[in-house]
Tab-separated table of C-alpha atoms in Angstrom:
chain	number	residue	atom	x	y	z
A	696	MET	CA	26.033	-4.636	47.068
A	697	LYS	CA	28.046	-7.566	45.927
A	698	ASP	CA	30.813	-7.626	43.394
A	699	THR	CA	30.300	-9.621	40.199
A	700	PRO	CA	31.898	-13.057	40.729
A	701	LEU	CA	34.858	-14.061	38.634
A	702	SER	CA	33.966	-16.652	36.020
A	703	ASN	CA	36.008	-19.825	35.613
A	704	CYS	CA	36.915	-18.936	32.042
A	705	GLU	CA	38.414	-15.637	33.136
A	706	ARG	CA	40.340	-17.294	35.933
A	707	ASP	CA	41.745	-19.970	33.607
A	708	PHE	CA	42.598	-17.368	30.996
A	709	LEU	CA	44.474	-15.192	33.460
A	710	LEU	CA	46.433	-18.137	34.920
A	711	LYS	CA	47.314	-19.460	31.490
A	712	ALA	CA	48.473	-16.034	30.347
A	713	ILE	CA	50.650	-15.633	33.457
A	714	GLU	CA	52.272	-19.005	32.734
A	715	GLU	CA	53.196	-17.648	29.342
A	716	LYS	CA	54.586	-14.475	30.956
A	717	LYS	CA	51.805	-12.289	29.559
A	718	ARG	CA	49.730	-9.801	31.531
A	719	LEU	CA	46.317	-8.353	30.718
A	720	ASP	CA	47.583	-4.864	30.011
A	721	GLY	CA	50.804	-5.928	28.298
A	722	ARG	CA	53.173	-5.126	31.162
A	723	GLN	CA	56.286	-7.118	31.983
A	724	THR	CA	56.617	-8.998	35.294
A	725	TYR	CA	58.345	-6.174	37.119
A	726	ASP	CA	56.575	-3.222	35.494
A	727	TYR	CA	54.582	-0.711	37.460
A	728	ARG	CA	51.575	1.127	36.085
A	729	LYS	CA	51.775	4.828	35.430
A	730	ILE	CA	51.832	6.787	38.692
A	731	LYS	CA	50.444	10.307	38.877
A	732	ILE	CA	50.644	12.392	42.048
A	733	THR	CA	48.639	15.623	42.353
A	734	PHE	CA	48.246	17.924	45.318
A	735	GLY	CA	45.093	19.679	46.432
A	736	THR	CA	44.469	23.268	47.452
A	737	ASP	CA	45.276	23.006	51.129
A	738	TYR	CA	48.372	21.635	52.805
A	739	GLY	CA	48.455	17.908	53.265
A	740	CYS	CA	46.036	16.915	50.528
A	741	CYS	CA	47.344	14.477	47.951
A	742	PHE	CA	45.776	12.405	45.147
A	743	VAL	CA	47.567	9.386	43.736
A	744	ASP	CA	46.606	7.575	40.521
A	745	LEU	CA	48.238	4.185	40.044
A	746	GLY	CA	46.857	3.221	36.658
A	747	GLN	CA	43.107	3.309	37.351
A	748	THR	CA	43.450	2.918	41.107
A	749	ARG	CA	42.803	6.258	42.802
A	750	VAL	CA	43.306	7.214	46.423
A	751	MET	CA	43.239	10.494	48.299
A	752	ALA	CA	45.142	11.275	51.485
A	753	GLN	CA	44.526	14.204	53.828
A	754	VAL	CA	46.713	15.131	56.781
A	755	SER	CA	45.393	17.238	59.649
A	756	CYS	CA	46.698	18.122	63.078
A	757	GLU	CA	45.307	18.861	66.495
A	758	LEU	CA	46.718	19.711	69.927
A	759	VAL	CA	45.972	16.951	72.443
A	760	ALA	CA	47.319	15.543	75.669
A	761	PRO	CA	50.050	12.978	75.044
A	762	LYS	CA	50.002	9.309	75.915
A	763	GLU	CA	51.098	8.644	79.486
A	764	SER	CA	53.767	6.182	78.476
A	765	ARG	CA	55.371	8.717	76.134
A	766	PRO	CA	54.931	12.269	77.374
A	767	ASN	CA	57.508	13.778	75.001
A	768	GLU	CA	56.268	12.395	71.763
A	769	GLY	CA	53.534	13.418	69.390
A	770	ILE	CA	50.846	11.000	68.234
A	771	MET	CA	50.341	9.689	64.691
A	772	PHE	CA	46.952	8.361	63.794
A	773	PHE	CA	46.228	6.540	60.544
A	774	ASN	CA	42.848	5.808	59.079
A	775	LEU	CA	42.492	4.053	55.746
A	776	GLU	CA	38.883	3.976	54.616
A	777	LEU	CA	37.696	1.560	51.983
A	778	SER	CA	34.983	3.728	50.504
A	779	PRO	CA	32.067	1.962	48.798
A	780	MET	CA	32.860	4.201	45.820
A	781	ALA	CA	36.043	2.251	45.183
A	782	SER	CA	34.387	-1.101	44.673
A	783	PRO	CA	30.880	-2.543	45.062
A	784	ALA	CA	32.337	-5.171	47.375
A	785	PHE	CA	33.297	-2.612	50.043
A	786	GLU	CA	30.559	-2.036	52.583
A	787	GLN	CA	30.115	0.978	54.795
A	788	GLY	CA	30.913	-0.899	58.044
A	789	ARG	CA	34.646	-1.048	58.738
A	790	GLN	CA	35.126	-4.574	59.977
A	791	SER	CA	36.250	-6.129	56.717
A	792	GLU	CA	39.427	-8.173	56.873
A	793	LEU	CA	41.031	-6.320	54.017
A	794	SER	CA	40.493	-2.969	55.710
A	795	VAL	CA	42.134	-4.192	58.924
A	796	LYS	CA	45.050	-5.671	57.010
A	797	LEU	CA	45.693	-2.503	55.007
A	798	ASN	CA	45.389	-0.300	58.081
A	799	ARG	CA	47.887	-2.396	60.016
A	800	GLN	CA	50.332	-2.439	57.126
A	801	LEU	CA	50.079	1.319	56.719
A	802	GLU	CA	50.642	1.851	60.438
A	803	ARG	CA	53.629	-0.471	60.527
A	804	CYS	CA	55.106	1.075	57.422
A	805	LEU	CA	54.855	4.671	58.637
A	806	ARG	CA	54.701	4.678	62.409
A	807	ASN	CA	56.941	1.816	63.403
A	808	SER	CA	59.607	2.718	60.892
A	809	LYS	CA	59.926	6.092	62.647
A	810	CYS	CA	59.996	8.052	59.448
A	811	ILE	CA	58.488	11.094	61.198
A	812	ASP	CA	60.293	12.690	64.117
A	813	THR	CA	57.622	12.458	66.808
A	814	GLU	CA	59.666	14.264	69.426
A	815	SER	CA	59.576	17.437	67.363
A	816	LEU	CA	55.774	17.335	67.673
A	817	CYS	CA	55.934	17.927	71.398
A	818	VAL	CA	54.820	21.398	72.520
A	819	VAL	CA	54.596	21.169	76.324
A	820	SER	CA	55.997	17.919	77.661
A	821	GLY	CA	53.331	15.873	79.381
A	822	GLU	CA	50.517	18.306	78.524
A	823	LYS	CA	50.221	19.261	74.894
A	824	VAL	CA	51.511	17.527	71.811
A	825	TRP	CA	50.496	17.538	68.167
A	826	GLN	CA	48.375	14.666	66.974
A	827	ILE	CA	48.908	14.149	63.262
A	828	ARG	CA	45.985	12.408	61.641
A	829	VAL	CA	46.310	10.854	58.199
A	830	ASP	CA	43.035	9.919	56.468
A	831	VAL	CA	43.353	7.881	53.300
A	832	HIS	CA	40.201	7.521	51.196
A	833	THR	CA	40.087	4.998	48.388
A	834	LEU	CA	38.254	6.388	45.391
A	835	ASN	CA	38.667	3.661	42.782
A	836	ASN	CA	39.947	0.119	43.288
A	837	ASP	CA	41.770	-1.344	40.330
A	838	GLY	CA	44.183	-3.421	42.377
A	839	ASN	CA	47.146	-2.681	44.631
A	840	LEU	CA	45.496	-0.288	47.033
A	841	MET	CA	48.337	-0.687	49.508
A	842	ASP	CA	51.044	0.790	47.296
A	843	ALA	CA	48.875	3.698	46.233
A	844	ALA	CA	47.894	4.348	49.855
A	845	SER	CA	51.495	4.328	51.081
A	846	ILE	CA	52.585	6.720	48.327
A	847	ALA	CA	49.645	9.007	49.042
A	848	ALA	CA	50.255	8.984	52.802
A	849	ILE	CA	53.944	9.803	52.618
A	850	SER	CA	53.429	12.464	49.920
A	851	ALA	CA	50.691	14.088	51.976
A	852	LEU	CA	52.932	14.075	55.066
A	853	CYS	CA	55.716	15.743	53.089
A	854	HIS	CA	53.292	18.338	51.735
A	855	PHE	CA	51.700	19.109	55.094
A	856	ARG	CA	52.538	22.211	57.123
A	857	ARG	CA	51.554	22.483	60.763
A	858	PRO	CA	50.754	25.813	62.443
A	859	ASP	CA	53.532	27.539	64.346
A	860	VAL	CA	53.226	27.696	68.150
A	861	GLY	CA	54.607	30.111	70.666
A	862	ILE	CA	55.108	29.193	74.306
A	863	GLN	CA	55.184	31.845	77.035
A	864	GLY	CA	55.590	30.120	80.381
A	865	GLU	CA	52.494	27.981	80.741
A	866	SER	CA	50.329	29.426	77.961
A	867	VAL	CA	50.539	28.188	74.397
A	868	THR	CA	49.453	30.308	71.430
A	869	VAL	CA	48.794	28.726	68.074
A	870	TYR	CA	49.486	31.177	65.252
A	871	SER	CA	47.219	31.162	62.208
A	872	PRO	CA	48.804	30.820	58.757
A	873	GLU	CA	48.392	34.565	58.188
A	874	GLU	CA	50.388	35.498	61.280
A	875	ARG	CA	53.306	33.131	60.932
A	876	ASP	CA	54.259	30.689	58.174
A	877	PRO	CA	53.361	27.088	58.955
A	878	ILE	CA	56.201	24.631	59.497
A	879	PRO	CA	56.736	21.360	57.631
A	880	LEU	CA	57.030	18.071	59.511
A	881	SER	CA	60.494	16.632	59.950
A	882	ILE	CA	60.667	13.454	57.921
A	883	TYR	CA	63.716	11.241	58.086
A	884	HIS	CA	63.038	8.929	55.202
A	885	MET	CA	60.185	7.928	52.890
A	886	PRO	CA	59.096	4.322	53.037
A	887	ILE	CA	57.190	3.098	50.001
A	888	SER	CA	55.370	-0.213	49.872
A	889	VAL	CA	55.792	-2.599	46.931
A	890	SER	CA	53.403	-5.501	46.393
A	891	PHE	CA	54.211	-8.844	44.851
A	892	ALA	CA	51.474	-11.257	43.844
A	893	PHE	CA	52.149	-15.002	43.642
A	894	PHE	CA	50.414	-17.509	41.435
A	895	GLN	CA	50.460	-21.302	41.147
A	896	GLN	CA	51.872	-21.907	44.641
A	897	GLY	CA	54.704	-19.427	44.291
A	898	THR	CA	55.916	-20.417	40.838
A	899	TYR	CA	55.047	-17.118	39.181
A	900	LEU	CA	55.442	-13.650	40.543
A	901	LEU	CA	53.991	-10.312	39.421
A	902	VAL	CA	54.601	-6.818	40.688
A	903	ASP	CA	51.728	-4.324	41.093
A	904	PRO	CA	48.777	-6.642	40.445
A	905	CYS	CA	45.704	-5.123	38.890
A	906	GLU	CA	42.245	-5.995	40.164
A	907	ARG	CA	41.739	-9.079	37.976
A	908	GLU	CA	45.156	-10.441	38.852
A	909	GLU	CA	44.451	-9.865	42.549
A	910	ARG	CA	41.381	-12.044	42.335
A	911	VAL	CA	43.220	-15.070	41.022
A	912	MET	CA	46.391	-14.727	43.063
A	913	ASP	CA	47.386	-17.262	45.702
A	914	GLY	CA	49.427	-15.039	47.972
A	915	LEU	CA	50.568	-11.471	48.397
A	916	LEU	CA	53.843	-10.131	49.739
A	917	MET	CA	54.097	-6.448	50.695
A	918	ILE	CA	57.526	-5.015	51.373
A	919	ALA	CA	58.010	-1.421	52.468
A	920	MET	CA	61.421	0.011	51.688
A	921	ASN	CA	63.072	3.398	51.625
A	922	LYS	CA	65.720	5.056	49.478
A	923	HIS	CA	68.586	3.797	51.659
A	924	ARG	CA	67.700	0.182	50.803
A	925	GLU	CA	66.378	-0.489	54.287
A	926	ILE	CA	63.363	-2.688	54.698
A	927	CYS	CA	60.724	-0.995	56.848
A	928	SER	CA	58.137	-3.731	57.005
A	929	ILE	CA	57.215	-7.048	55.378
A	930	GLN	CA	53.838	-8.661	55.344
A	931	SER	CA	53.096	-11.953	53.666
A	932	SER	CA	49.583	-13.324	53.350
A	933	GLY	CA	48.024	-16.292	51.640
A	934	GLY	CA	50.264	-18.961	53.109
A	935	ILE	CA	52.822	-19.136	50.346
A	936	MET	CA	56.087	-20.754	51.269
A	937	LEU	CA	58.893	-18.826	49.643
A	938	LEU	CA	62.471	-19.700	49.081
A	939	LYS	CA	65.064	-17.113	50.001
A	940	GLU	CA	66.052	-16.443	46.374
A	941	GLN	CA	62.576	-15.395	45.493
B	1151	MET	CA	43.047	-0.501	26.006
B	1152	THR	CA	40.416	2.122	25.337
B	1153	SER	CA	39.713	4.670	27.995
B	1154	PHE	CA	36.733	6.916	28.397
B	1155	SER	CA	37.334	10.464	27.254
B	1156	CYS	CA	36.927	12.577	30.328
B	1157	ASP	CA	35.678	15.991	29.584
B	1158	LYS	CA	36.466	18.930	31.734
B	1159	HIS	CA	34.254	21.898	31.250
B	1160	ARG	CA	34.579	25.203	32.945
B	1161	LEU	CA	32.168	28.083	33.113
B	1162	HIS	CA	33.591	31.420	33.973
B	1163	ARG	CA	32.213	33.785	36.534
B	1164	GLU	CA	29.429	36.041	35.422
B	1165	GLY	CA	27.998	38.794	37.538
B	1166	SER	CA	24.653	40.237	36.609
B	1167	MET	CA	22.163	42.463	38.351
B	1168	MET	CA	18.810	40.814	38.833
B	1169	GLU	CA	15.458	42.541	38.642
B	1170	VAL	CA	14.466	40.958	41.926
B	1171	SER	CA	16.085	43.470	44.181
B	1172	PRO	CA	18.801	46.014	43.593
B	1173	SER	CA	20.920	44.764	46.446
B	1174	SER	CA	21.305	41.175	45.238
B	1175	THR	CA	23.634	39.958	42.493
B	1176	VAL	CA	23.759	36.478	41.035
B	1177	SER	CA	27.391	35.675	40.675
B	1178	PHE	CA	28.956	32.280	40.767
B	1179	ARG	CA	32.458	31.162	41.334
B	1180	GLU	CA	34.061	29.285	38.502
B	1181	PHE	CA	32.384	25.924	37.797
B	1182	GLY	CA	34.009	22.773	36.607
B	1183	CYS	CA	32.773	19.293	36.016
B	1184	GLU	CA	34.260	16.018	34.906
B	1185	GLN	CA	32.322	12.837	34.144
B	1186	THR	CA	33.307	9.183	33.975
B	1187	LEU	CA	36.567	9.574	35.823
B	1188	LEU	CA	36.402	6.336	37.836
B	1189	SER	CA	36.436	2.921	36.215
B	1190	ARG	CA	34.596	0.840	38.828
B	1191	PRO	CA	31.389	2.796	39.553
B	1192	ASP	CA	28.599	2.734	36.987
B	1193	GLY	CA	28.531	6.504	36.933
B	1194	SER	CA	30.891	9.048	38.399
B	1195	ALA	CA	31.345	12.775	38.301
B	1196	SER	CA	33.339	15.438	40.027
B	1197	PHE	CA	31.933	18.937	40.483
B	1198	VAL	CA	34.000	21.976	41.346
B	1199	GLN	CA	32.585	25.338	42.508
B	1200	GLY	CA	35.477	27.725	43.062
B	1201	ASP	CA	37.545	25.860	45.634
B	1202	THR	CA	34.838	23.514	46.824
B	1203	SER	CA	35.094	20.171	45.040
B	1204	VAL	CA	33.142	16.967	45.469
B	1205	MET	CA	33.386	13.544	43.824
B	1206	ALA	CA	30.283	11.395	43.320
B	1207	GLY	CA	30.027	7.726	42.391
B	1208	VAL	CA	26.879	5.777	41.565
B	1209	TYR	CA	26.332	2.027	41.558
B	1210	GLY	CA	23.099	0.653	40.282
B	1211	PRO	CA	20.716	-0.897	39.694
B	1212	ALA	CA	22.259	-3.741	41.680
B	1213	GLU	CA	21.331	-6.470	44.096
B	1214	VAL	CA	19.706	-5.351	47.327
B	1215	LYS	CA	19.628	-6.971	50.769
B	1216	VAL	CA	16.315	-8.596	51.537
B	1217	SER	CA	15.887	-6.465	54.635
B	1218	LYS	CA	16.133	-3.278	52.609
B	1219	GLU	CA	14.222	-4.202	49.500
B	1220	ILE	CA	11.027	-2.431	48.448
B	1221	TYR	CA	8.691	-4.496	46.321
B	1222	ASP	CA	7.800	-1.886	43.709
B	1223	ARG	CA	10.705	0.592	43.739
B	1224	ALA	CA	14.463	0.801	43.890
B	1225	THR	CA	16.083	1.454	47.271
B	1226	LEU	CA	18.262	4.563	47.116
B	1227	GLU	CA	21.127	4.837	49.553
B	1228	VAL	CA	23.258	7.958	49.851
B	1229	LEU	CA	26.608	7.995	51.664
B	1230	VAL	CA	28.556	11.147	52.425
B	1231	HIS	CA	32.225	10.823	53.342
B	1232	PRO	CA	33.894	13.855	54.894
B	1233	LYS	CA	37.516	14.562	54.234
B	1234	VAL	CA	38.749	14.172	57.796
B	1235	GLY	CA	37.300	11.820	60.360
B	1236	LEU	CA	34.345	9.473	60.280
B	1237	PRO	CA	30.865	10.430	59.085
B	1238	GLY	CA	28.843	11.990	61.879
B	1239	VAL	CA	25.466	13.561	62.432
B	1240	ARG	CA	26.063	16.453	60.048
B	1241	GLU	CA	26.832	14.017	57.238
B	1242	ARG	CA	23.671	12.079	58.026
B	1243	SER	CA	21.511	15.162	57.642
B	1244	GLN	CA	23.235	16.066	54.383
B	1245	GLU	CA	22.623	12.510	53.171
B	1246	GLN	CA	18.952	12.907	54.012
B	1247	CYS	CA	18.660	16.126	51.986
B	1248	VAL	CA	20.363	14.651	48.931
B	1249	ARG	CA	18.385	11.428	49.172
B	1250	GLU	CA	15.025	13.186	49.258
B	1251	THR	CA	15.924	15.232	46.207
B	1252	CYS	CA	17.124	12.207	44.252
B	1253	GLU	CA	14.086	10.142	45.188
B	1254	ALA	CA	11.837	12.891	43.907
B	1255	SER	CA	13.518	13.068	40.528
B	1256	LEU	CA	14.589	9.485	39.788
B	1257	LEU	CA	12.099	7.058	38.262
B	1258	LEU	CA	12.544	4.478	40.988
B	1259	SER	CA	9.607	2.308	39.940
B	1260	LEU	CA	11.551	1.238	36.864
B	1261	HIS	CA	13.865	-0.870	39.047
B	1262	PRO	CA	11.851	-2.712	41.707
B	1263	ARG	CA	13.740	-4.717	44.321
B	1264	SER	CA	17.073	-3.201	43.282
B	1265	SER	CA	19.479	-0.908	45.011
B	1266	LEU	CA	20.970	2.363	43.867
B	1267	THR	CA	23.924	3.604	45.854
B	1268	LEU	CA	25.255	7.142	45.607
B	1269	ILE	CA	28.539	7.919	47.328
B	1270	LEU	CA	29.741	11.494	47.783
B	1271	GLN	CA	33.305	12.245	48.813
B	1272	VAL	CA	34.382	15.732	49.886
B	1273	LEU	CA	37.616	16.665	48.163
B	1274	HIS	CA	37.767	20.231	49.452
B	1275	ASP	CA	35.252	22.349	51.344
B	1276	ASP	CA	35.218	26.104	50.787
B	1277	GLY	CA	31.522	26.892	51.260
B	1278	SER	CA	28.298	25.893	49.427
B	1279	LEU	CA	28.984	22.245	50.176
B	1280	LEU	CA	25.403	20.974	50.070
B	1281	SER	CA	24.699	22.534	46.674
B	1282	CYS	CA	27.947	21.066	45.358
B	1283	PHE	CA	26.755	17.657	46.587
B	1284	LEU	CA	23.482	18.092	44.720
B	1285	ASN	CA	25.160	19.151	41.484
B	1286	ALA	CA	27.708	16.341	41.596
B	1287	ALA	CA	24.947	13.841	42.398
B	1288	CYS	CA	22.902	14.939	39.403
B	1289	MET	CA	25.867	14.704	37.033
B	1290	ALA	CA	26.809	11.270	38.354
B	1291	LEU	CA	23.249	9.968	38.013
B	1292	MET	CA	23.226	11.271	34.431
B	1293	ASP	CA	26.554	9.607	33.777
B	1294	ALA	CA	25.226	6.295	35.079
B	1295	GLY	CA	22.321	6.525	32.672
B	1296	LEU	CA	19.590	6.264	35.292
B	1297	SER	CA	16.170	7.471	34.171
B	1298	MET	CA	15.077	10.693	35.796
B	1299	SER	CA	11.880	12.687	35.426
B	1300	CYS	CA	13.786	15.934	35.748
B	1301	LEU	CA	17.279	17.161	36.495
B	1302	PHE	CA	18.026	19.082	39.656
B	1303	CYS	CA	20.635	21.499	40.810
B	1304	GLY	CA	21.629	23.009	44.117
B	1305	VAL	CA	22.005	26.720	44.886
B	1306	THR	CA	23.203	28.160	48.174
B	1307	CYS	CA	22.317	31.679	49.290
B	1308	ALA	CA	23.709	33.507	52.265
B	1309	ILE	CA	22.168	36.624	53.813
B	1310	SER	CA	24.880	38.848	55.209
B	1311	THR	CA	24.452	40.969	58.311
B	1312	ASP	CA	23.453	44.033	56.252
B	1313	GLY	CA	20.738	42.217	54.311
B	1314	GLU	CA	22.655	41.519	51.101
B	1315	ILE	CA	21.968	38.197	49.392
B	1316	ILE	CA	25.094	36.383	48.245
B	1317	THR	CA	24.837	33.334	46.007
B	1318	ASP	CA	27.424	30.564	46.129
B	1319	PRO	CA	29.188	31.911	49.242
B	1320	THR	CA	32.707	30.936	50.213
B	1321	ALA	CA	33.418	29.489	53.653
B	1322	ALA	CA	34.464	32.917	54.956
B	1323	GLN	CA	31.235	34.516	53.686
B	1324	GLU	CA	29.164	31.682	55.180
B	1325	LYS	CA	30.725	32.202	58.578
B	1326	GLU	CA	29.828	35.884	58.676
B	1327	SER	CA	26.318	35.451	57.304
B	1328	ARG	CA	23.160	35.868	59.303
B	1329	ALA	CA	21.350	33.068	57.479
B	1330	LEU	CA	22.353	30.318	55.072
B	1331	MET	CA	19.945	28.564	52.723
B	1332	THR	CA	20.348	25.781	50.191
B	1333	PHE	CA	17.638	25.003	47.658
B	1334	ALA	CA	17.341	22.156	45.188
B	1335	ILE	CA	15.600	23.395	42.050
B	1336	ASP	CA	14.188	21.143	39.356
B	1337	SER	CA	14.794	21.694	35.682
B	1338	LYS	CA	11.254	21.452	34.297
B	1339	GLU	CA	9.324	24.095	36.193
B	1340	HIS	CA	12.059	25.616	38.358
B	1341	ARG	CA	10.247	24.732	41.545
B	1342	VAL	CA	11.902	24.125	44.883
B	1343	MET	CA	12.382	20.401	45.560
B	1344	MET	CA	14.266	20.602	48.817
B	1345	SER	CA	15.305	23.395	51.134
B	1346	SER	CA	17.707	23.420	54.020
B	1347	THR	CA	18.094	26.613	56.010
B	1348	LYS	CA	20.105	27.817	58.937
B	1349	GLY	CA	19.811	31.105	60.787
B	1350	SER	CA	17.059	33.698	61.102
B	1351	PHE	CA	15.408	35.567	58.259
B	1352	SER	CA	12.044	37.088	57.369
B	1353	VAL	CA	9.429	35.627	55.050
B	1354	HIS	CA	10.149	38.345	52.488
B	1355	GLU	CA	13.845	37.495	52.504
B	1356	LEU	CA	13.028	33.814	52.033
B	1357	GLN	CA	10.912	34.592	48.982
B	1358	GLN	CA	13.641	36.800	47.567
B	1359	CYS	CA	16.219	34.068	48.031
B	1360	ILE	CA	13.994	31.548	46.301
B	1361	ALA	CA	13.567	33.911	43.370
B	1362	VAL	CA	17.313	34.495	43.174
B	1363	SER	CA	17.978	30.763	43.333
B	1364	GLN	CA	15.533	30.080	40.542
B	1365	LYS	CA	17.254	32.625	38.327
B	1366	ALA	CA	20.628	31.152	39.241
B	1367	SER	CA	19.525	27.601	38.512
B	1368	GLU	CA	19.033	28.491	34.865
B	1369	LYS	CA	22.757	29.109	34.568
B	1370	ILE	CA	23.566	25.786	36.139
B	1371	PHE	CA	21.212	23.875	33.879
B	1372	GLN	CA	22.737	25.581	30.867
B	1373	PHE	CA	26.126	24.465	32.143
B	1374	TYR	CA	24.874	20.874	32.426
B	1375	ARG	CA	23.614	20.991	28.856
B	1376	ASP	CA	26.832	22.490	27.522
B	1377	SER	CA	29.089	20.002	29.262
B	1378	VAL	CA	27.064	16.962	28.202
B	1379	ARG	CA	26.846	18.296	24.655
B	1380	ARG	CA	30.610	18.812	24.541
B	1381	ARG	CA	31.242	15.375	25.894
B	1382	TYR	CA	29.118	13.524	23.415
B	1383	SER	CA	29.972	15.602	20.388
B	1384	LYS	CA	33.597	14.473	20.645
B	1385	ASN	CA	32.584	10.831	20.566
B	1386	LEU	CA	30.495	11.101	17.427
């Protein structure tokens, strides 16, 4: 399936409106769309609505052998799937450039910023650790999938509870939720990604672009930050040269 | 900006004794359905049976790749996305079941050399997943406005170890059952369009399950009618 191409009239209209500081849905330059976060029935399931953009995140865990380079740490695995439901342009095969870019940004934002304490996921050093797997499914693409995905992933991680384990010598018993209450993950801080779209070679800037605005933008800057005003990751694409003030 | 009015409709549990056999009861968990909840797909629906919930999106009729086109009919593609992990062999067989049912009920010859894509996403699995897929698929196809010769619904029956027939089983009931069957029933003559079974059972038990499913499908079709009627009566 192919997406309907953007007509020249629409493109000119959008660019002209941005020059006059007007957006399609009447927002200001720095306004976000309405965010709605809902949780599902089981632990670690989270739905995020950012305007019309909808994503779902599910966290699950499994006991595996740790990586040889880091025998004391648990493993985090992220998988962001661009489902064909979200947009007719997304195909079932995963090689698309956008999918790789979003996956890398999500990994950098959550794994490299060390927001989860991976050492607490270790059960038996060198033999068994918890592997936390975060699957993000995009349900509807109306622009700015990255922000919605980062909010969904971190909310799902906060909501998730892993089973309790007991260690007696060499043997490990995993208790079911009925036997012992599951334990939450230890999260140090919550990085959230914010996207900026640039138009006309960096002259105009918009926050939280919707799908139409994404099509006509020249470049995109994604910054992941947490509550303590620390930057967790920056990714700039589209070859826009920015001055420091911007 | 106008937005589509999404209509949530819930049917409450009813238990009733059927004439078929004194040991079987047709009782469903609470149903829920919501249509037109996604802006990009041409048709979308979410179907909830108790705790099991599924979201379906339909795109079509749209352009098709030359390698996949059929000269006199539309090409129907069904994709099932599980909640955790990548689609595997189980999802492929579920896709096959849903696709055969849809191909039997859709009027594909109205859209030659076009593609229809149906995407099903599992939101939560607590038993009766395949019948939830079928129900969500039917509601999404209706929402997209595709012409169908008949509607279809899915009913799952489980036969427990002591011979009792349970309709719409939960995951715990499915695990302890001796046999699990899913039937797709059509709306015109209540005949079986597709069946998928697992486990061992006798011919008599199979016929009983089919009879129970046919009785149960009437409830589901009534639910379809009620929810579509409610949705469109608000707009008028």
